[in-house]
Coordinates of C-alpha atoms in Angstrom, one line a residue:
M1 CA -5.1 22.9 2.4
N2 CA -8.1 24.1 3.8
I3 CA -11.0 22.3 4.8
A4 CA -13.0 23.7 1.7
T5 CA -10.6 21.8 -0.5
L6 CA -10.1 18.5 1.3
R7 CA -14.2 18.5 1.2
R8 CA -14.4 19.6 -3.0
E9 CA -11.3 17.7 -3.8
W10 CA -11.6 14.3 -1.1
L11 CA -14.7 13.5 0.1
V12 CA -16.7 14.5 -2.4
N13 CA -18.0 10.6 -3.0
P14 CA -16.3 8.8 -0.4
Q15 CA -18.5 5.7 -0.7
Q16 CA -18.1 5.8 -4.5
D17 CA -14.9 5.9 -4.0
I18 CA -14.0 3.4 -1.3
L19 CA -16.3 0.6 -3.7
A20 CA -14.0 2.0 -6.4
G21 CA -10.5 1.1 -4.2
A22 CA -11.3 -2.1 -3.1
V23 CA -12.3 -3.4 -6.9
V24 CA -8.1 -2.1 -7.7
A25 CA -7.5 -3.3 -4.6
L26 CA -8.7 -6.8 -5.8
A27 CA -7.7 -7.3 -8.8
L28 CA -4.3 -5.3 -8.3
I29 CA -3.5 -9.0 -5.9
P30 CA -3.4 -11.6 -8.8
E31 CA -2.6 -9.3 -11.6
A32 CA 1.1 -8.2 -9.1
I33 CA 1.4 -11.6 -8.4
A34 CA 1.3 -13.2 -12.2
F35 CA 3.9 -9.8 -12.9
S36 CA 6.1 -10.9 -10.0
I37 CA 6.4 -14.7 -11.3
I38 CA 7.0 -13.1 -14.8
A39 CA 9.8 -10.9 -13.8
G40 CA 11.5 -13.9 -11.4
V41 CA 10.7 -11.9 -8.3
D42 CA 9.2 -12.9 -5.0
P43 CA 5.0 -12.0 -5.5
Q44 CA 6.1 -10.4 -2.0
V45 CA 7.6 -8.1 -3.9
G46 CA 5.1 -7.4 -6.7
L47 CA 2.8 -7.0 -3.4
Y48 CA 5.3 -4.4 -1.8
A49 CA 5.6 -2.6 -5.2
S50 CA 1.3 -2.4 -6.0
F51 CA 0.7 -1.4 -2.8
I52 CA 3.6 1.3 -2.9
I53 CA 2.4 2.2 -6.5
A54 CA -1.2 3.1 -5.1
V55 CA -0.8 4.4 -2.0
V56 CA 1.2 7.6 -4.6
T57 CA -1.1 7.1 -6.4
S58 CA -4.3 8.1 -3.7
I59 CA -2.1 11.2 -2.1
F60 CA -1.3 12.3 -5.2
G61 CA -4.0 12.3 -7.0
G62 CA -5.0 10.6 -10.6
R63 CA -6.8 11.1 -13.2
P64 CA -9.6 8.4 -15.3
G65 CA -8.1 5.8 -17.0
L66 CA -5.0 6.9 -15.2
I67 CA -2.7 3.4 -15.0
S68 CA -1.0 3.1 -11.5
A69 CA -0.2 -0.6 -11.1
A70 CA 2.2 -3.4 -12.4
T71 CA 2.3 -3.7 -16.0
G72 CA 3.0 -6.6 -18.7
A73 CA 5.5 -4.3 -20.9
M74 CA 7.5 -3.9 -17.5
A75 CA 7.4 -7.1 -16.1
L76 CA 9.0 -8.8 -19.5
L77 CA 11.1 -5.9 -19.2
M78 CA 12.9 -6.8 -15.5
V79 CA 13.2 -10.4 -16.6
H80 CA 17.0 -10.6 -17.7
L81 CA 17.4 -7.9 -15.1
V82 CA 16.8 -9.2 -12.6
K83 CA 18.4 -12.9 -13.6
D84 CA 21.8 -11.3 -15.0
H85 CA 21.9 -8.3 -11.7
G86 CA 19.4 -9.3 -9.0
L87 CA 16.9 -7.6 -6.8
P88 CA 18.4 -4.7 -6.2
Y89 CA 19.2 -2.9 -9.9
L90 CA 14.9 -3.7 -10.5
F91 CA 14.4 -1.0 -7.5
A92 CA 16.8 1.3 -9.5
A93 CA 15.5 0.7 -12.4
G94 CA 11.9 2.0 -11.7
I95 CA 13.1 4.5 -9.7
L96 CA 14.8 5.8 -12.9
T97 CA 11.6 5.1 -14.5
G98 CA 9.8 6.9 -12.7
I99 CA 12.1 10.0 -13.1
F100 CA 12.1 9.7 -16.8
Q101 CA 8.2 9.7 -16.2
I102 CA 8.0 13.0 -14.3
I103 CA 10.4 14.8 -16.7
F104 CA 8.0 13.3 -19.5
G105 CA 5.4 14.7 -17.9
Y106 CA 6.6 18.0 -17.0
L107 CA 8.0 18.3 -21.0
K108 CA 3.8 17.5 -22.0
L109 CA 5.6 14.3 -24.1
G110 CA 2.7 12.3 -23.8
R111 CA 1.0 14.9 -27.2
Q112 CA 3.6 13.4 -29.5
L113 CA 1.8 9.5 -29.3
K114 CA -1.2 11.6 -31.4
Y115 CA 1.5 11.2 -34.4
V116 CA 2.2 7.2 -33.3
P117 CA -0.2 5.6 -36.0
R118 CA -2.6 3.8 -35.1
A119 CA -1.5 0.5 -36.1
A120 CA 1.3 0.8 -34.4
M121 CA -0.3 0.7 -31.4
V122 CA -2.2 -2.3 -32.2
G123 CA 0.9 -4.0 -33.0
F124 CA 2.6 -3.3 -29.9
V125 CA -0.3 -4.2 -28.1
N126 CA -1.0 -7.0 -29.9
A127 CA 3.5 -8.1 -29.4
L128 CA 2.8 -7.6 -25.7
A129 CA -0.2 -10.5 -25.5
I130 CA 2.2 -12.3 -27.7
L131 CA 4.9 -12.2 -25.1
I132 CA 3.1 -12.6 -21.8
F133 CA 1.6 -15.2 -23.0
L134 CA 4.7 -17.0 -23.6
A135 CA 6.1 -16.4 -20.5
Q136 CA 2.6 -17.6 -19.4
L137 CA 4.1 -21.1 -21.1
P138 CA 6.3 -22.2 -18.3
Q139 CA 3.7 -22.7 -16.0
L140 CA 2.0 -24.8 -17.8
T141 CA 3.8 -27.9 -17.6
N142 CA 3.4 -30.7 -15.0
V143 CA 0.0 -29.3 -13.7
P144 CA -3.3 -31.3 -14.1
I145 CA -5.4 -31.6 -17.5
T146 CA -8.7 -29.5 -16.4
V147 CA -6.0 -26.6 -16.6
Y148 CA -5.1 -27.8 -20.0
G149 CA -8.9 -27.4 -20.9
M150 CA -9.0 -24.2 -19.1
T151 CA -6.4 -22.5 -21.0
A152 CA -8.1 -24.0 -24.0
V153 CA -11.6 -22.2 -22.9
A154 CA -9.6 -18.9 -21.8
L155 CA -7.6 -19.0 -25.3
A156 CA -11.2 -19.5 -27.4
I157 CA -13.1 -16.8 -25.2
N158 CA -10.1 -14.3 -26.5
L159 CA -10.2 -15.2 -30.1
Y160 CA -13.9 -14.8 -30.3
L161 CA -13.2 -11.6 -28.6
A162 CA -10.8 -10.7 -30.7
A163 CA -12.9 -11.6 -33.9
I164 CA -16.6 -9.8 -32.9
D165 CA -14.5 -6.2 -32.2

């Protein structure tokens, strides 16, 4: 890579890139910890994994709308894997998932999503939200009453936003 390419691709808008990276990093920390707790692993594992994903994405490049962080769907799927087989299987499953993503990208299978009905996608996302909510319910035991109030306010905000959408 020559200097002209480096400037054109990496140094176009460093102030905006640094600000975007800081915002993503601040949002990534609580997300990684929360999904680690849901998956049943030490939060440090989630933080390391999220850091590695962010570094790989920054080196190899991303695109607008690219999700390069922990996801609720993976956290929910990994609960039983970690419980039954332990952390080494989680690592192997993560590597295998990455290999599948590379193969699917090479085969350009993302184009097939246009055949999935919008109702199916909305249903999947709604079911995922319900599963994440149910996975967090055990965290609401033996807590102060103010936690229940904050949870009710958060649910009310979500219901209101869903109603106006």
